[in-house]
Tab-separated table of N, CA and C in Angstrom:
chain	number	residue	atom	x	y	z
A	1	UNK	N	122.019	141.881	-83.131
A	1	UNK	CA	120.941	141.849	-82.157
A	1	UNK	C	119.857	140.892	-82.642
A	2	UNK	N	119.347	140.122	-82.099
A	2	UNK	CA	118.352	139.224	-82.169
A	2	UNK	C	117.317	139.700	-82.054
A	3	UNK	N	116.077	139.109	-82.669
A	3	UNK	CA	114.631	139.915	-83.465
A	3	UNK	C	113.754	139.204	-81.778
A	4	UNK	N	113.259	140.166	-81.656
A	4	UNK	CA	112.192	140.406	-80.818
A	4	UNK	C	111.616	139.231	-80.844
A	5	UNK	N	111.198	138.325	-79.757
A	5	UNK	CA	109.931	137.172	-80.200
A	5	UNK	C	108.466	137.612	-79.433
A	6	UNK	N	107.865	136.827	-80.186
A	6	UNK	CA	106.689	136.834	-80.743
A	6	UNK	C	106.104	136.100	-79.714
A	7	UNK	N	104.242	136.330	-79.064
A	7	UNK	CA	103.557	135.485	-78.718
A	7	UNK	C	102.538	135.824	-78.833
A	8	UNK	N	101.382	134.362	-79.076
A	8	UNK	CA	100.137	134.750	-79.387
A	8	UNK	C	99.643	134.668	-77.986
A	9	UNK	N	98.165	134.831	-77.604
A	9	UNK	CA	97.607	134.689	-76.226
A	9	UNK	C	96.372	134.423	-76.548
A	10	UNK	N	95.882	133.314	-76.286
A	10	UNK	CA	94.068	132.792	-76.879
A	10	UNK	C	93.497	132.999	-75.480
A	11	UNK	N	92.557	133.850	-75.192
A	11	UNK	CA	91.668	133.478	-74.297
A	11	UNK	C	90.051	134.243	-74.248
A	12	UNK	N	89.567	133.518	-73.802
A	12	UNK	CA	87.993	134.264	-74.076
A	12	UNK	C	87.790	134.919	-72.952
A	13	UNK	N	88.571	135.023	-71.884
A	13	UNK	CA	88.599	136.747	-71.023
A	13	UNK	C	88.979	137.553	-71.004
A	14	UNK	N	88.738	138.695	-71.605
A	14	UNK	CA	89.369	139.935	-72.021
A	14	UNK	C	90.254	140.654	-70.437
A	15	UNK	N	89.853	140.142	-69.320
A	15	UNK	CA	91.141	140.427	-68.292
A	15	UNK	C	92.485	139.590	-68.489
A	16	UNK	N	92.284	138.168	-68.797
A	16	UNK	CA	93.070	137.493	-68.625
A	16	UNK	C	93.511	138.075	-70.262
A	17	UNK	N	93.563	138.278	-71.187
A	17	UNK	CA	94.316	138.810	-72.108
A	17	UNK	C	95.379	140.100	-71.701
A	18	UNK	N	94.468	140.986	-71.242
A	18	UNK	CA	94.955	142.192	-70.946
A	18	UNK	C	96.484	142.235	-70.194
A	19	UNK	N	96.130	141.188	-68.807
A	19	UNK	CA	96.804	141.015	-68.189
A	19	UNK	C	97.996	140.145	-68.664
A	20	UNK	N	97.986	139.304	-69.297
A	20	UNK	CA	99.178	138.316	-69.656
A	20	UNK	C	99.708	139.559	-70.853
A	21	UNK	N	99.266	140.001	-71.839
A	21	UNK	CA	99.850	141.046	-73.048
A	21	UNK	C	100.733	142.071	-72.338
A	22	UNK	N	100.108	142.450	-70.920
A	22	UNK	CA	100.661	142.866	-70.293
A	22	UNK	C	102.128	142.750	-69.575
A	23	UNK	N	102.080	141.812	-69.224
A	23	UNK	CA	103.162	141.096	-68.810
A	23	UNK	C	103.993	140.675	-69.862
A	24	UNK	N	103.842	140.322	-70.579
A	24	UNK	CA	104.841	139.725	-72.217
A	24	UNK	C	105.517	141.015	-72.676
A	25	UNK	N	104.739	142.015	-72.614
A	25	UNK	CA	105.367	143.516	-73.007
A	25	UNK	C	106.602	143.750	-71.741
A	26	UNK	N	106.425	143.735	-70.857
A	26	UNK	CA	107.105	144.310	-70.325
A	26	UNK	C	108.070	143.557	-69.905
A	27	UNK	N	107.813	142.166	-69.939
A	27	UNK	CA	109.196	141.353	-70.379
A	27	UNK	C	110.211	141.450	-71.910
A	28	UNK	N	109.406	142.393	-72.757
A	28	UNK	CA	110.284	142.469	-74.189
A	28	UNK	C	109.511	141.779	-74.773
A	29	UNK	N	108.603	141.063	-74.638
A	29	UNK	CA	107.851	140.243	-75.861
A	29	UNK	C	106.957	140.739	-76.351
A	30	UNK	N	107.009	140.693	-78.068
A	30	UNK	CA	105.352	141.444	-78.132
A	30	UNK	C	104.757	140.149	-78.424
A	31	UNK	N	103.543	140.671	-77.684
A	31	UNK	CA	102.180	139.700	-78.365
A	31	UNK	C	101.103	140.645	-78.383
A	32	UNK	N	100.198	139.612	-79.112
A	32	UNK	CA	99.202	139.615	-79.863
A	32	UNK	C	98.137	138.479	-78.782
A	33	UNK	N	96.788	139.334	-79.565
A	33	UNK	CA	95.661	138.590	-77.927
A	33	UNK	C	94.736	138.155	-79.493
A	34	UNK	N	94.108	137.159	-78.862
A	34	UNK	CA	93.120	137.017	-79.408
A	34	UNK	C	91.488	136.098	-79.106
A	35	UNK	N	90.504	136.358	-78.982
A	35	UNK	CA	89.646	136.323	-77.994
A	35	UNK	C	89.229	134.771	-78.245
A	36	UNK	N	89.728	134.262	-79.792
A	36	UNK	CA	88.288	133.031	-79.747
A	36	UNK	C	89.516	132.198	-80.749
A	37	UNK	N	89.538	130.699	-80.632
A	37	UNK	CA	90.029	129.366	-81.367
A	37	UNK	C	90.039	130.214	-82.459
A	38	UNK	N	88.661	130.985	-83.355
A	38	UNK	CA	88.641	131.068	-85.110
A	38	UNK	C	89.718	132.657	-85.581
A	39	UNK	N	90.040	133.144	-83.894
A	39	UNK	CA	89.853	134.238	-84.388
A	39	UNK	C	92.026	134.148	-84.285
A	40	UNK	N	92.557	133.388	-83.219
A	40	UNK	CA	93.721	132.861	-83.094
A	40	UNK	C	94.195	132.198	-84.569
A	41	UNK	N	93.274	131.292	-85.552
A	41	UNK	CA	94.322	131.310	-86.910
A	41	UNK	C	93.919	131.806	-87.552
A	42	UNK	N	93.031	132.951	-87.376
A	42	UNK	CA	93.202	134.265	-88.789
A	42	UNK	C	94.908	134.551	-88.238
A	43	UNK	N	94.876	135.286	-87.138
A	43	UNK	CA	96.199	135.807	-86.719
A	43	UNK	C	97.512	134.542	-87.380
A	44	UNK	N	97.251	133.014	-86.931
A	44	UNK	CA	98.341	132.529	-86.928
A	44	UNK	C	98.657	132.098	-88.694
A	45	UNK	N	97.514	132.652	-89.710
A	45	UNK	CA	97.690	132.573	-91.004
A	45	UNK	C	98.297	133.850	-91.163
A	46	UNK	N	98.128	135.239	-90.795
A	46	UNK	CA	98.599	136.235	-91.476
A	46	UNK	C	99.950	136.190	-90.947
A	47	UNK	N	100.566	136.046	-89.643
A	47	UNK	CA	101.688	136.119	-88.719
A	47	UNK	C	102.698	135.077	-88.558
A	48	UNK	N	103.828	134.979	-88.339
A	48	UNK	CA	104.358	133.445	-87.406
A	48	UNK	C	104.692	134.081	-86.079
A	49	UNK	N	104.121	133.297	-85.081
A	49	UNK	CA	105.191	133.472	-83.452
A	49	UNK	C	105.656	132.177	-82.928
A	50	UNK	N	106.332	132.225	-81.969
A	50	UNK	CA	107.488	132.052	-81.140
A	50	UNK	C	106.663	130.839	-80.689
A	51	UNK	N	105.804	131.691	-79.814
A	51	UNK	CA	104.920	130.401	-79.205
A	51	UNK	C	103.223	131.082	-79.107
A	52	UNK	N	102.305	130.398	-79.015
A	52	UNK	CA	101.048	129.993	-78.742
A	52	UNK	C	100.780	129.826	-77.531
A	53	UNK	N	100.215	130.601	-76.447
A	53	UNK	CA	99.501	130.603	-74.892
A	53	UNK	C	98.290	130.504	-74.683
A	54	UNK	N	97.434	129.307	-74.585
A	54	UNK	CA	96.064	129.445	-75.148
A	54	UNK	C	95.728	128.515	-74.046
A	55	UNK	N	94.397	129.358	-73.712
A	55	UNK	CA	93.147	128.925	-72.907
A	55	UNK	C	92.887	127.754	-73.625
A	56	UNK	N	92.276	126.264	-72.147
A	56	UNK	CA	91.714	125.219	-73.174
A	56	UNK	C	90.516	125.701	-73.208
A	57	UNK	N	89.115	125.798	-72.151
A	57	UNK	CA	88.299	125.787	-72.376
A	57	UNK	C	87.500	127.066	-72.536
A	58	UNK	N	87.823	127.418	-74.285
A	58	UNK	CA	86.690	128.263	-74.476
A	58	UNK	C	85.156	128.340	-75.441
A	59	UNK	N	84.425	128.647	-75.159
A	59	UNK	CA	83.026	128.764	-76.363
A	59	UNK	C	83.367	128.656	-77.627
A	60	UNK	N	82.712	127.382	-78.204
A	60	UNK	CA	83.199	127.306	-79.773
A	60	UNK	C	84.515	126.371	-79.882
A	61	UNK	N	85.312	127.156	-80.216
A	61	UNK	CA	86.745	125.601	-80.926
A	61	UNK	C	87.670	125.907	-79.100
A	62	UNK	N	87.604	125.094	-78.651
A	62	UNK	CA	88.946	124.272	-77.696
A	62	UNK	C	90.223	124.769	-78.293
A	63	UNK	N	90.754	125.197	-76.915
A	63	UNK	CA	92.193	125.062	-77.214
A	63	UNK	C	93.123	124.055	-77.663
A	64	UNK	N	92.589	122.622	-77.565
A	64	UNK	CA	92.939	121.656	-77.905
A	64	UNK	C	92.929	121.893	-79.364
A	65	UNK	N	91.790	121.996	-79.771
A	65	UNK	CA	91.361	122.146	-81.599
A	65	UNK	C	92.316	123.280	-82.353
C-alpha cells in the first residue's frame, strides 16, 4: 500500500484554509494549513510534502518568496 500524501496549504484566510484542509481530507490527503510565508517553512523545515498550495498575496513574505 502506498503512504498517504502530503499537502501543505499557505493562506492568510483562516476560511479559505479550513475549507481547502477540508477538502484534501476527504479526498485521502492529509494536510497541514498554515497561516503566513514564515510560518509555511517552519512546517516545510520540520516536515516533507507532496506538494505546496499557497496563496500569492499575503501580509509579509509572498507566496512567490
Amino acid at each position: 500500500m502506498s503512504e498517504q500524501k502530503r499537502v501543505l496549504v499557505v493562506d492568510d484566510e483562516p476560511n479559505i484554509r479550513r475549507i481547502l484542509q477540508a477538502a484534501f481530507e476527504k479526498a485521502g490527503i492529509q494536510s497541514t494549513v498554515a497561516e503566513d510565508g514564515h510560518a509555511a517553512l517552519s512546517h516545510l523545515a520540520q516536515s516533507e510534502f507532496d506538494c505546496v498550495l499557497t496563496d500569492v498575496t499575503m501580509p509579509g513574505m509572498s507566496g512567490y518568496e
